[in-house]
PDB file of C-alpha atoms and ligand atoms in Angstrom:
ATOM      1  CA  MET A 388       0.000   0.000   0.000  1.00 78.00           C
ATOM      2  CA  LYS A 389       1.102   3.592  -0.560  1.00 84.00           C
ATOM      3  CA  TYR A 390       1.320   5.890   2.424  1.00 93.00           C
ATOM      4  CA  GLU A 391       0.775   9.613   2.307  1.00 96.00           C
ATOM      5  CA  LEU A 392       2.972  12.005   4.281  1.00 98.00           C
ATOM      6  CA  VAL A 393       1.352  14.365   6.790  1.00 98.00           C
ATOM      7  CA  CYS A 394       3.675  17.026   8.139  1.00 98.00           C
ATOM      8  CA  GLY A 395       3.272  20.113  10.330  1.00 98.00           C
ATOM      9  CA  LEU A 396       6.058  22.568  11.126  1.00 98.00           C
ATOM     10  CA  GLU A 397       6.763  24.631  14.227  1.00 98.00           C
ATOM     11  CA  THR A 398       9.273  27.291  13.222  1.00 98.00           C
ATOM     12  CA  HIS A 399      11.170  29.519  15.640  1.00 98.00           C
ATOM     13  CA  VAL A 400      12.299  32.821  14.172  1.00 98.00           C
ATOM     14  CA  GLU A 401      14.454  35.262  16.158  1.00 97.00           C
ATOM     15  CA  LEU A 402      13.161  38.811  15.887  1.00 98.00           C
ATOM     16  CA  SER A 403      15.523  41.581  14.807  1.00 97.00           C
ATOM     17  CA  SER A 404      14.904  43.933  17.759  1.00 97.00           C
ATOM     18  CA  LYS A 405      18.080  45.541  19.126  1.00 96.00           C
ATOM     19  CA  SER A 406      17.281  44.610  22.697  1.00 98.00           C
ATOM     20  CA  LYS A 407      15.928  41.472  24.343  1.00 98.00           C
ATOM     21  CA  ILE A 408      12.258  40.792  24.997  1.00 98.00           C
ATOM     22  CA  PHE A 409      12.172  41.611  28.732  1.00 97.00           C
ATOM     23  CA  CYS A 410      15.335  43.675  29.386  1.00 97.00           C
ATOM     24  CA  SER A 411      17.627  46.108  27.583  1.00 98.00           C
ATOM     25  CA  CYS A 412      20.481  43.657  26.864  1.00 98.00           C
ATOM     26  CA  ARG A 413      21.654  43.479  23.257  1.00 97.00           C
ATOM     27  CA  THR A 414      20.693  40.638  20.945  1.00 96.00           C
ATOM     28  CA  ASP A 415      23.532  40.479  18.374  1.00 92.00           C
ATOM     29  CA  PHE A 416      24.904  37.064  17.503  1.00 90.00           C
ATOM     30  CA  GLY A 417      28.538  36.061  18.036  1.00 89.00           C
ATOM     31  CA  ALA A 418      29.481  38.172  21.079  1.00 94.00           C
ATOM     32  CA  GLU A 419      31.855  36.898  23.808  1.00 96.00           C
ATOM     33  CA  PRO A 420      29.871  34.356  25.851  1.00 96.00           C
ATOM     34  CA  ASN A 421      27.898  35.757  28.792  1.00 97.00           C
ATOM     35  CA  THR A 422      28.532  39.427  28.006  1.00 97.00           C
ATOM     36  CA  HIS A 423      24.973  40.299  26.925  1.00 97.00           C
ATOM     37  CA  CYS A 424      23.361  39.376  30.205  1.00 97.00           C
ATOM     38  CA  CYS A 425      21.773  41.120  33.177  1.00 98.00           C
ATOM     39  CA  PRO A 426      19.888  40.100  36.337  1.00 97.00           C
ATOM     40  CA  VAL A 427      16.583  39.994  34.391  1.00 97.00           C
ATOM     41  CA  CYS A 428      17.646  37.682  31.561  1.00 96.00           C
ATOM     42  CA  ILE A 429      19.656  35.348  33.798  1.00 95.00           C
ATOM     43  CA  GLY A 430      16.653  35.160  36.106  1.00 92.00           C
ATOM     44  CA  LEU A 431      18.046  36.403  39.404  1.00 95.00           C
ATOM     45  CA  PRO A 432      15.431  36.425  42.163  1.00 92.00           C
ATOM     46  CA  GLY A 433      13.572  39.692  42.578  1.00 92.00           C
ATOM     47  CA  THR A 434      13.885  40.853  38.972  1.00 93.00           C
ATOM     48  CA  LEU A 435      10.800  41.607  36.896  1.00 93.00           C
ATOM     49  CA  PRO A 436      10.312  41.406  33.113  1.00 95.00           C
ATOM     50  CA  THR A 437       9.179  44.448  31.104  1.00 96.00           C
ATOM     51  CA  LEU A 438       7.781  43.626  27.678  1.00 96.00           C
ATOM     52  CA  ASN A 439       9.638  45.295  24.777  1.00 97.00           C
ATOM     53  CA  ALA A 440       7.037  47.066  22.595  1.00 95.00           C
ATOM     54  CA  GLU A 441       9.209  46.668  19.477  1.00 96.00           C
ATOM     55  CA  VAL A 442       8.921  42.884  19.835  1.00 97.00           C
ATOM     56  CA  VAL A 443       5.122  43.045  19.816  1.00 97.00           C
ATOM     57  CA  ASN A 444       5.161  45.311  16.756  1.00 97.00           C
ATOM     58  CA  LEU A 445       7.554  43.016  14.847  1.00 98.00           C
ATOM     59  CA  ALA A 446       5.442  39.971  15.685  1.00 98.00           C
ATOM     60  CA  ILE A 447       2.268  41.715  14.489  1.00 97.00           C
ATOM     61  CA  LYS A 448       4.077  42.646  11.277  1.00 98.00           C
ATOM     62  CA  ALA A 449       5.096  38.994  10.815  1.00 98.00           C
ATOM     63  CA  GLY A 450       1.525  37.848  11.432  1.00 98.00           C
ATOM     64  CA  LEU A 451       0.032  40.291   8.948  1.00 98.00           C
ATOM     65  CA  ALA A 452       2.581  39.249   6.320  1.00 98.00           C
ATOM     66  CA  VAL A 453       1.368  35.643   6.500  1.00 98.00           C
ATOM     67  CA  ASN A 454      -2.332  36.509   6.455  1.00 98.00           C
ATOM     68  CA  CYS A 455      -3.005  36.104  10.174  1.00 98.00           C
ATOM     69  CA  GLU A 456      -5.683  37.694  12.304  1.00 97.00           C
ATOM     70  CA  ILE A 457      -4.186  39.699  15.166  1.00 97.00           C
ATOM     71  CA  ASN A 458      -5.731  39.111  18.579  1.00 96.00           C
ATOM     72  CA  THR A 459      -6.471  42.496  20.115  1.00 94.00           C
ATOM     73  CA  VAL A 460      -6.083  40.919  23.547  1.00 95.00           C
ATOM     74  CA  SER A 461      -3.356  38.408  24.283  1.00 95.00           C
ATOM     75  CA  LYS A 462      -1.206  37.513  27.269  1.00 95.00           C
ATOM     76  CA  MET A 463       2.062  35.923  28.348  1.00 97.00           C
ATOM     77  CA  ASP A 464       2.281  32.599  30.194  1.00 96.00           C
ATOM     78  CA  ARG A 465       4.951  30.728  32.119  1.00 95.00           C
ATOM     79  CA  LYS A 466       6.038  27.420  30.623  1.00 95.00           C
ATOM     80  CA  ASN A 467       7.761  25.557  33.431  1.00 94.00           C
ATOM     81  CA  TYR A 468      10.624  23.169  32.768  1.00 91.00           C
ATOM     82  CA  VAL A 469      14.006  22.472  34.285  1.00 90.00           C
ATOM     83  CA  TYR A 470      17.040  22.507  32.030  1.00 90.00           C
ATOM     84  CA  PRO A 471      20.435  24.217  32.457  1.00 92.00           C
ATOM     85  CA  ASP A 472      19.892  26.571  29.497  1.00 93.00           C
ATOM     86  CA  LEU A 473      16.931  28.116  31.318  1.00 94.00           C
ATOM     87  CA  PRO A 474      18.114  29.782  34.536  1.00 93.00           C
ATOM     88  CA  LYS A 475      14.628  30.821  35.743  1.00 93.00           C
ATOM     89  CA  ALA A 476      13.356  27.231  35.249  1.00 94.00           C
ATOM     90  CA  TYR A 477      10.517  28.664  33.194  1.00 95.00           C
ATOM     91  CA  GLN A 478      10.240  30.292  29.802  1.00 96.00           C
ATOM     92  CA  ILE A 479       7.881  33.208  29.310  1.00 97.00           C
ATOM     93  CA  SER A 480       5.783  32.297  26.270  1.00 97.00           C
ATOM     94  CA  GLN A 481       2.146  32.450  25.183  1.00 97.00           C
ATOM     95  CA  TYR A 482      -0.206  29.533  25.653  1.00 95.00           C
ATOM     96  CA  ASP A 483      -3.929  29.999  25.100  1.00 95.00           C
ATOM     97  CA  LEU A 484      -3.980  33.571  23.766  1.00 96.00           C
ATOM     98  CA  PRO A 485      -1.259  33.951  21.119  1.00 97.00           C
ATOM     99  CA  LEU A 486      -0.730  37.280  19.374  1.00 97.00           C
ATOM    100  CA  CYS A 487      -1.654  35.973  15.882  1.00 98.00           C
ATOM    101  CA  LYS A 488      -3.872  33.164  14.537  1.00 98.00           C
ATOM    102  CA  ASN A 489      -5.451  31.702  11.382  1.00 98.00           C
ATOM    103  CA  GLY A 490      -3.000  32.668   8.655  1.00 98.00           C
ATOM    104  CA  TYR A 491      -1.550  30.805   5.687  1.00 98.00           C
ATOM    105  CA  ILE A 492       1.269  30.731   3.148  1.00 98.00           C
ATOM    106  CA  GLU A 493       0.284  29.875  -0.415  1.00 98.00           C
ATOM    107  CA  LEU A 494       2.601  27.569  -2.361  1.00 98.00           C
ATOM    108  CA  GLY A 495       3.307  27.797  -6.098  1.00 98.00           C
ATOM    109  CA  SER A 496       0.801  24.988  -6.690  1.00 98.00           C
ATOM    110  CA  GLY A 497      -1.960  27.140  -5.185  1.00 98.00           C
ATOM    111  CA  ARG A 498      -2.151  24.937  -2.073  1.00 98.00           C
ATOM    112  CA  LYS A 499      -2.413  26.900   1.145  1.00 98.00           C
ATOM    113  CA  ILE A 500      -0.450  25.776   4.194  1.00 98.00           C
ATOM    114  CA  ARG A 501      -2.528  27.013   7.117  1.00 98.00           C
ATOM    115  CA  ILE A 502      -0.798  28.762  10.009  1.00 98.00           C
ATOM    116  CA  GLU A 503      -2.654  28.007  13.237  1.00 98.00           C
ATOM    117  CA  ARG A 504      -0.878  30.496  15.453  1.00 98.00           C
ATOM    118  CA  ILE A 505       2.111  32.737  15.954  1.00 98.00           C
ATOM    119  CA  HIS A 506       3.165  33.484  19.515  1.00 98.00           C
ATOM    120  CA  ILE A 507       6.015  35.460  21.040  1.00 98.00           C
ATOM    121  CA  GLU A 508       8.420  34.027  23.598  1.00 98.00           C
ATOM    122  CA  GLU A 509      11.967  34.309  24.928  1.00 98.00           C
ATOM    123  CA  ASP A 510      14.818  32.158  23.661  1.00 97.00           C
ATOM    124  CA  ALA A 511      16.814  30.013  26.097  1.00 96.00           C
ATOM    125  CA  GLY A 512      20.595  30.112  26.577  1.00 96.00           C
ATOM    126  CA  LYS A 513      22.895  27.836  24.615  1.00 94.00           C
ATOM    127  CA  LEU A 514      24.816  24.786  25.793  1.00 92.00           C
ATOM    128  CA  VAL A 515      28.214  24.472  24.121  1.00 91.00           C
ATOM    129  CA  HIS A 516      29.806  21.002  24.065  1.00 90.00           C
ATOM    130  CA  LYS A 517      33.613  21.202  23.883  1.00 92.00           C
ATOM    131  CA  GLY A 518      36.222  18.545  24.599  1.00 93.00           C
ATOM    132  CA  GLY A 519      33.943  16.462  26.799  1.00 93.00           C
ATOM    133  CA  ASP A 520      32.853  19.485  28.847  1.00 96.00           C
ATOM    134  CA  ILE A 521      29.630  21.430  28.636  1.00 94.00           C
ATOM    135  CA  TYR A 522      29.721  25.211  28.766  1.00 96.00           C
ATOM    136  CA  ILE A 523      26.792  27.573  28.927  1.00 96.00           C
ATOM    137  CA  ASP A 524      26.306  30.878  27.105  1.00 96.00           C
ATOM    138  CA  TYR A 525      23.370  32.957  28.333  1.00 97.00           C
ATOM    139  CA  ASN A 526      23.699  35.649  25.653  1.00 97.00           C
ATOM    140  CA  ARG A 527      20.806  34.072  23.741  1.00 96.00           C
ATOM    141  CA  GLY A 528      18.597  33.862  26.847  1.00 97.00           C
ATOM    142  CA  GLY A 529      15.810  36.411  26.461  1.00 98.00           C
ATOM    143  CA  VAL A 530      16.332  37.009  22.742  1.00 98.00           C
ATOM    144  CA  PRO A 531      12.826  37.464  21.293  1.00 98.00           C
ATOM    145  CA  LEU A 532      11.345  34.685  19.189  1.00 98.00           C
ATOM    146  CA  ILE A 533       8.149  34.078  17.322  1.00 98.00           C
ATOM    147  CA  GLU A 534       6.959  30.510  16.893  1.00 98.00           C
ATOM    148  CA  ILE A 535       4.954  29.923  13.734  1.00 98.00           C
ATOM    149  CA  VAL A 536       2.845  26.757  13.930  1.00 98.00           C
ATOM    150  CA  THR A 537       1.264  25.258  10.808  1.00 98.00           C
ATOM    151  CA  ALA A 538      -1.702  22.926  10.584  1.00 98.00           C
ATOM    152  CA  PRO A 539      -0.716  19.392   9.451  1.00 98.00           C
ATOM    153  CA  ASP A 540      -1.166  20.483   5.827  1.00 98.00           C
ATOM    154  CA  ILE A 541       2.219  19.627   4.279  1.00 98.00           C
ATOM    155  CA  ARG A 542       2.152  16.557   2.014  1.00 97.00           C
ATOM    156  CA  SER A 543       5.733  16.191   0.741  1.00 98.00           C
ATOM    157  CA  SER A 544       9.299  17.074   1.707  1.00 98.00           C
ATOM    158  CA  ASN A 545       9.295  19.461  -1.247  1.00 98.00           C
ATOM    159  CA  GLU A 546       6.276  21.311   0.114  1.00 98.00           C
ATOM    160  CA  ALA A 547       8.020  21.603   3.494  1.00 98.00           C
ATOM    161  CA  LYS A 548      11.050  23.096   1.752  1.00 98.00           C
ATOM    162  CA  GLU A 549       8.962  25.505  -0.317  1.00 98.00           C
ATOM    163  CA  TYR A 550       6.955  26.610   2.735  1.00 98.00           C
ATOM    164  CA  LEU A 551      10.156  27.294   4.710  1.00 98.00           C
ATOM    165  CA  GLU A 552      11.821  29.128   1.830  1.00 98.00           C
ATOM    166  CA  LYS A 553       8.746  31.339   1.421  1.00 98.00           C
ATOM    167  CA  LEU A 554       8.534  31.984   5.147  1.00 98.00           C
ATOM    168  CA  GLN A 555      12.230  32.915   5.194  1.00 98.00           C
ATOM    169  CA  LEU A 556      11.855  35.240   2.225  1.00 98.00           C
ATOM    170  CA  ILE A 557       8.798  36.993   3.692  1.00 98.00           C
ATOM    171  CA  MET A 558      10.371  37.487   7.141  1.00 98.00           C
ATOM    172  CA  ARG A 559      13.553  38.872   5.591  1.00 98.00           C
ATOM    173  CA  TYR A 560      11.681  41.143   3.191  1.00 98.00           C
ATOM    174  CA  ILE A 561       9.635  42.789   5.933  1.00 98.00           C
ATOM    175  CA  GLY A 562      12.743  43.113   8.131  1.00 97.00           C
ATOM    176  CA  VAL A 563      11.415  41.019  10.980  1.00 98.00           C
ATOM    177  CA  SER A 564      14.348  38.567  11.078  1.00 98.00           C
ATOM    178  CA  ASP A 565      17.490  37.616   9.162  1.00 97.00           C
ATOM    179  CA  CYS A 566      16.333  33.955   9.366  1.00 98.00           C
ATOM    180  CA  LYS A 567      19.884  32.551   9.205  1.00 97.00           C
ATOM    181  CA  MET A 568      19.438  28.848   9.756  1.00 96.00           C
ATOM    182  CA  GLN A 569      23.161  28.231  10.278  1.00 93.00           C
ATOM    183  CA  GLU A 570      23.225  30.861  13.079  1.00 92.00           C
ATOM    184  CA  GLY A 571      20.052  29.487  14.609  1.00 92.00           C
ATOM    185  CA  SER A 572      17.877  32.542  13.992  1.00 95.00           C
ATOM    186  CA  MET A 573      15.458  30.207  12.188  1.00 98.00           C
ATOM    187  CA  ARG A 574      14.928  26.676  13.575  1.00 97.00           C
ATOM    188  CA  CYS A 575      12.313  24.074  13.024  1.00 98.00           C
ATOM    189  CA  ASP A 576      10.517  21.264  14.859  1.00 98.00           C
ATOM    190  CA  VAL A 577       9.260  18.854  12.228  1.00 98.00           C
ATOM    191  CA  ASN A 578       6.143  16.765  12.975  1.00 98.00           C
ATOM    192  CA  VAL A 579       5.634  13.733  10.747  1.00 98.00           C
ATOM    193  CA  SER A 580       3.015  11.031  10.395  1.00 98.00           C
ATOM    194  CA  VAL A 581       1.829   8.835   7.532  1.00 98.00           C
ATOM    195  CA  ARG A 582      -1.543   7.391   6.552  1.00 96.00           C
ATOM    196  CA  PRO A 583      -3.040   5.269   3.758  1.00 94.00           C
ATOM    197  CA  GLU A 584      -3.399   7.436   0.667  1.00 91.00           C
ATOM    198  CA  ASN A 585      -7.173   7.887   0.706  1.00 88.00           C
ATOM    199  CA  SER A 586      -7.582   8.135   4.469  1.00 93.00           C
ATOM    200  CA  ASN A 587      -8.562  11.371   6.182  1.00 92.00           C
ATOM    201  CA  VAL A 588      -7.746  10.526   9.777  1.00 95.00           C
ATOM    202  CA  LEU A 589      -4.377  11.538  11.219  1.00 97.00           C
ATOM    203  CA  GLY A 590      -1.825   8.868  12.092  1.00 96.00           C
ATOM    204  CA  THR A 591       0.436   8.878  15.153  1.00 97.00           C
ATOM    205  CA  ARG A 592       3.132  11.496  14.738  1.00 97.00           C
ATOM    206  CA  THR A 593       6.733  11.859  15.758  1.00 97.00           C
ATOM    207  CA  GLU A 594       8.438  15.209  16.277  1.00 97.00           C
ATOM    208  CA  ILE A 595      11.999  15.837  15.096  1.00 97.00           C
ATOM    209  CA  LYS A 596      13.389  18.626  17.248  1.00 95.00           C
ATOM    210  CA  ASN A 597      15.461  21.654  16.488  1.00 94.00           C
ATOM    211  CA  MET A 598      16.505  21.356  12.844  1.00 97.00           C
ATOM    212  CA  ASN A 599      18.484  24.147  11.249  1.00 94.00           C
ATOM    213  CA  SER A 600      19.184  23.120   7.668  1.00 97.00           C
ATOM    214  CA  LEU A 601      16.715  22.893   4.796  1.00 97.00           C
ATOM    215  CA  SER A 602      18.483  19.988   3.137  1.00 97.00           C
ATOM    216  CA  PHE A 603      18.569  17.991   6.381  1.00 98.00           C
ATOM    217  CA  ILE A 604      14.883  18.788   7.006  1.00 98.00           C
ATOM    218  CA  VAL A 605      14.088  17.292   3.586  1.00 98.00           C
ATOM    219  CA  LYS A 606      16.187  14.190   4.338  1.00 98.00           C
ATOM    220  CA  ALA A 607      14.738  13.774   7.832  1.00 98.00           C
ATOM    221  CA  ILE A 608      11.142  13.954   6.547  1.00 98.00           C
ATOM    222  CA  GLU A 609      11.887  11.416   3.824  1.00 98.00           C
ATOM    223  CA  PHE A 610      13.623   9.102   6.274  1.00 97.00           C
ATOM    224  CA  GLU A 611      10.772   9.342   8.790  1.00 97.00           C
ATOM    225  CA  GLN A 612       8.092   8.796   6.129  1.00 97.00           C
ATOM    226  CA  LYS A 613       9.839   5.623   5.010  1.00 97.00           C
ATOM    227  CA  ARG A 614      10.495   4.371   8.546  1.00 97.00           C
ATOM    228  CA  GLN A 615       6.877   4.901   9.624  1.00 97.00           C
ATOM    229  CA  SER A 616       5.464   3.362   6.416  1.00 96.00           C
ATOM    230  CA  GLN A 617       7.561   0.237   7.016  1.00 96.00           C
ATOM    231  CA  ILE A 618       6.351  -0.044  10.626  1.00 96.00           C
ATOM    232  CA  ILE A 619       2.703   0.142   9.544  1.00 95.00           C
ATOM    233  CA  GLU A 620       3.337  -2.229   6.653  1.00 94.00           C
ATOM    234  CA  LYS A 621       4.555  -4.790   9.220  1.00 95.00           C
ATOM    235  CA  GLY A 622       1.296  -4.359  11.149  1.00 94.00           C
ATOM    236  CA  GLN A 623       3.004  -2.532  14.018  1.00 96.00           C
ATOM    237  CA  ASN A 624       2.252   0.866  15.541  1.00 96.00           C
ATOM    238  CA  VAL A 625       4.305   4.052  15.310  1.00 96.00           C
ATOM    239  CA  VAL A 626       5.334   5.255  18.772  1.00 94.00           C
ATOM    240  CA  GLN A 627       4.610   8.919  19.476  1.00 93.00           C
ATOM    241  CA  GLU A 628       7.978  10.320  20.499  1.00 92.00           C
ATOM    242  CA  THR A 629      10.425  13.164  20.200  1.00 93.00           C
ATOM    243  CA  LEU A 630      13.312  12.446  17.853  1.00 95.00           C
ATOM    244  CA  ARG A 631      16.694  13.865  16.986  1.00 95.00           C
ATOM    245  CA  TYR A 632      18.012  13.649  13.421  1.00 96.00           C
ATOM    246  CA  ASN A 633      21.537  12.260  13.035  1.00 94.00           C
ATOM    247  CA  GLU A 634      23.012  14.318  10.182  1.00 94.00           C
ATOM    248  CA  GLU A 635      26.091  12.153   9.613  1.00 94.00           C
ATOM    249  CA  LEU A 636      24.286   8.844   9.358  1.00 95.00           C
ATOM    250  CA  ASN A 637      20.877  10.042   8.064  1.00 96.00           C
ATOM    251  CA  PHE A 638      18.517   8.495  10.588  1.00 95.00           C
ATOM    252  CA  THR A 639      16.273   9.601  13.442  1.00 95.00           C
ATOM    253  CA  GLU A 640      16.861   8.551  17.052  1.00 94.00           C
ATOM    254  CA  SER A 641      14.705   8.845  20.157  1.00 92.00           C
ATOM    255  CA  MET A 642      15.159  11.779  22.547  1.00 86.00           C
ATOM    256  CA  ARG A 643      12.171  11.053  24.773  1.00 69.00           C
ATOM    257  CA  SER A 644       8.926   9.144  24.507  1.00 59.00           C
ATOM    258  CA  LYS A 645       5.373  10.205  25.283  1.00 54.00           C
ATOM    259  CA  GLU A 646       5.594   8.550  28.725  1.00 49.00           C
ATOM    260  CA  ASP A 647       8.077  11.106  29.960  1.00 53.00           C
ATOM    261  CA  ALA A 648       6.481  13.876  27.912  1.00 53.00           C
ATOM    262  CA  GLN A 649       6.823  17.139  29.714  1.00 69.00           C
ATOM    263  CA  ASP A 650       3.966  18.644  31.629  1.00 84.00           C
ATOM    264  CA  TYR A 651       4.774  22.311  31.412  1.00 90.00           C
ATOM    265  CA  ARG A 652       2.196  23.380  34.025  1.00 90.00           C
ATOM    266  CA  TYR A 653       1.489  26.574  32.108  1.00 92.00           C
ATOM    267  CA  PHE A 654       0.117  29.475  34.088  1.00 91.00           C
ATOM    268  CA  ARG A 655      -0.362  33.144  33.440  1.00 92.00           C
ATOM    269  CA  GLU A 656       2.831  35.198  33.807  1.00 91.00           C
ATOM    270  CA  PRO A 657       1.966  37.214  36.915  1.00 86.00           C
ATOM    271  CA  ASP A 658       4.539  39.945  36.342  1.00 79.00           C
ATOM    272  CA  LEU A 659       3.216  41.078  32.972  1.00 83.00           C
ATOM    273  CA  VAL A 660      -0.066  42.729  32.132  1.00 76.00           C
ATOM    274  CA  THR A 661      -2.329  41.634  29.286  1.00 85.00           C
ATOM    275  CA  ILE A 662      -1.174  42.824  25.861  1.00 88.00           C
ATOM    276  CA  SER A 663      -3.827  44.996  24.255  1.00 88.00           C
ATOM    277  CA  THR A 664      -3.387  45.913  20.637  1.00 88.00           C
ATOM    278  CA  SER A 665      -5.759  48.464  19.195  1.00 89.00           C
ATOM    279  CA  ARG A 666      -7.221  48.273  15.694  1.00 89.00           C
ATOM    280  CA  GLU A 667      -5.394  51.548  14.969  1.00 89.00           C
ATOM    281  CA  THR A 668      -2.018  50.043  15.901  1.00 89.00           C
ATOM    282  CA  ILE A 669      -2.653  47.053  13.634  1.00 90.00           C
ATOM    283  CA  GLU A 670      -3.704  49.344  10.765  1.00 91.00           C
ATOM    284  CA  ALA A 671      -0.577  51.462  11.280  1.00 91.00           C
ATOM    285  CA  ILE A 672       1.698  48.405  11.035  1.00 88.00           C
ATOM    286  CA  LYS A 673      -0.034  47.290   7.810  1.00 86.00           C
TER     287      LYS A 673
HETATM  288  P1  ADP B1025       2.734  20.163  20.523  1.00 81.16           P
HETATM  289  O1  ADP B1025       3.898  19.814  19.674  1.00 81.16           O
HETATM  290  O2  ADP B1025       3.042  21.261  21.478  1.00 81.16           O
HETATM  291  O3  ADP B1025       2.084  18.969  21.171  1.00 81.16           O
HETATM  292  P2  ADP B1025       0.467  20.477  18.624  1.00 81.16           P
HETATM  293  O4  ADP B1025      -0.253  19.259  19.031  1.00 81.16           O
HETATM  294  O5  ADP B1025      -0.332  21.728  18.504  1.00 81.16           O
HETATM  295  O6  ADP B1025       1.625  20.870  19.606  1.00 81.16           O
HETATM  296  O7  ADP B1025       1.151  20.185  17.221  1.00 81.16           O
HETATM  297  C1  ADP B1025       2.293  20.782  16.841  1.00 81.16           C
HETATM  298  C2  ADP B1025       2.536  20.556  15.370  1.00 81.16           C
HETATM  299  O8  ADP B1025       2.343  19.194  15.017  1.00 81.16           O
HETATM  300  C3  ADP B1025       1.655  21.370  14.460  1.00 81.16           C
HETATM  301  O9  ADP B1025       2.456  21.934  13.459  1.00 81.16           O
HETATM  302  C4  ADP B1025       0.703  20.336  13.874  1.00 81.16           C
HETATM  303  O10 ADP B1025       0.319  20.675  12.572  1.00 81.16           O
HETATM  304  C5  ADP B1025       1.553  19.086  13.854  1.00 81.16           C
HETATM  305  N1  ADP B1025       0.780  17.849  13.946  1.00 81.16           N
HETATM  306  C6  ADP B1025      -0.194  17.550  14.841  1.00 81.16           C
HETATM  307  N2  ADP B1025      -0.685  16.305  14.615  1.00 81.16           N
HETATM  308  C7  ADP B1025       0.011  15.785  13.575  1.00 81.16           C
HETATM  309  C8  ADP B1025      -0.006  14.543  12.859  1.00 81.16           C
HETATM  310  N3  ADP B1025      -0.825  13.556  13.207  1.00 81.16           N
HETATM  311  N4  ADP B1025       0.864  14.377  11.841  1.00 81.16           N
HETATM  312  C9  ADP B1025       1.717  15.357  11.497  1.00 81.16           C
HETATM  313  N5  ADP B1025       1.788  16.546  12.108  1.00 81.16           N
HETATM  314  C10 ADP B1025       0.947  16.773  13.138  1.00 81.16           C
HETATM  315 ZN1   ZN B1026      19.296  41.175  30.152  1.00 81.16          ZN
HETATM  316 MG1   MG B1027       5.829  20.565  19.285  1.00 81.16          MG
END
């Protein structure tokens, strides 16, 4: 039997604001480690975030450019998880009220890839593995991001590539981001499932985390499509899990399974007020 690919992309794009999302530290890439940091972005107790208005404006601009509706009321939420790149042990993100929703990017074929939401959030720091040791650079912590989440509308690795190239071109053109995949200012989580060709129910998906090369995204999707098709062909079930793509050997490997899936215990960020965006502001950005 032939199996159809179903793919949805979650793309992180770093915004080109000069300062970070909740403090006045600089955002430029490539500085000496841990020089663009302050008590707010390294999460010292007693510090409070202040939302950078430029970040909200850039995110609205991004949303409008990909045909989104802008929510006139949205809010920030705490996403709790413990990892050394996140000194506060939570990331300030948006959960149930993202800034933008219901957009799309149209491909050359005329097919529309729906964008479910775009939310703003802070980036985490970066772990650097060197000579068996792990170092940490907090310069990236608090750099503003948007996350652009598509519906599971992508049906081939080529469509994924075309969608990402278009997204990159649009974000660069409107000056929202430089979208340099090799510098990590555009990164992708790739969700993949397969199903019999004439089916319209979704199969079990896997999620390949943190990809930053178009050609490897194409290879990873193709690998995963084949792997999952073979599992189903054998009468077995695909396991829902988070995967890492091995670039040297071209295969996907497990990072964590659904059983230890994270419960982020989202709650409203108490230190920030609701974001209200007036119709006039949205019109002005258009
Ligand atoms: P999360 O990854 O946080 O659980 P969602 O469930 O909203 O979030 O899905 C994230 C992404 O996975 C979206 O881009 C969505 O289109 C895609 N996705 C969801 N279900 C499937 C599926 N069965 N096959 C492929 N992609 C899927
Ligand atoms: Zn700072
Ligand atoms: Mg995800």
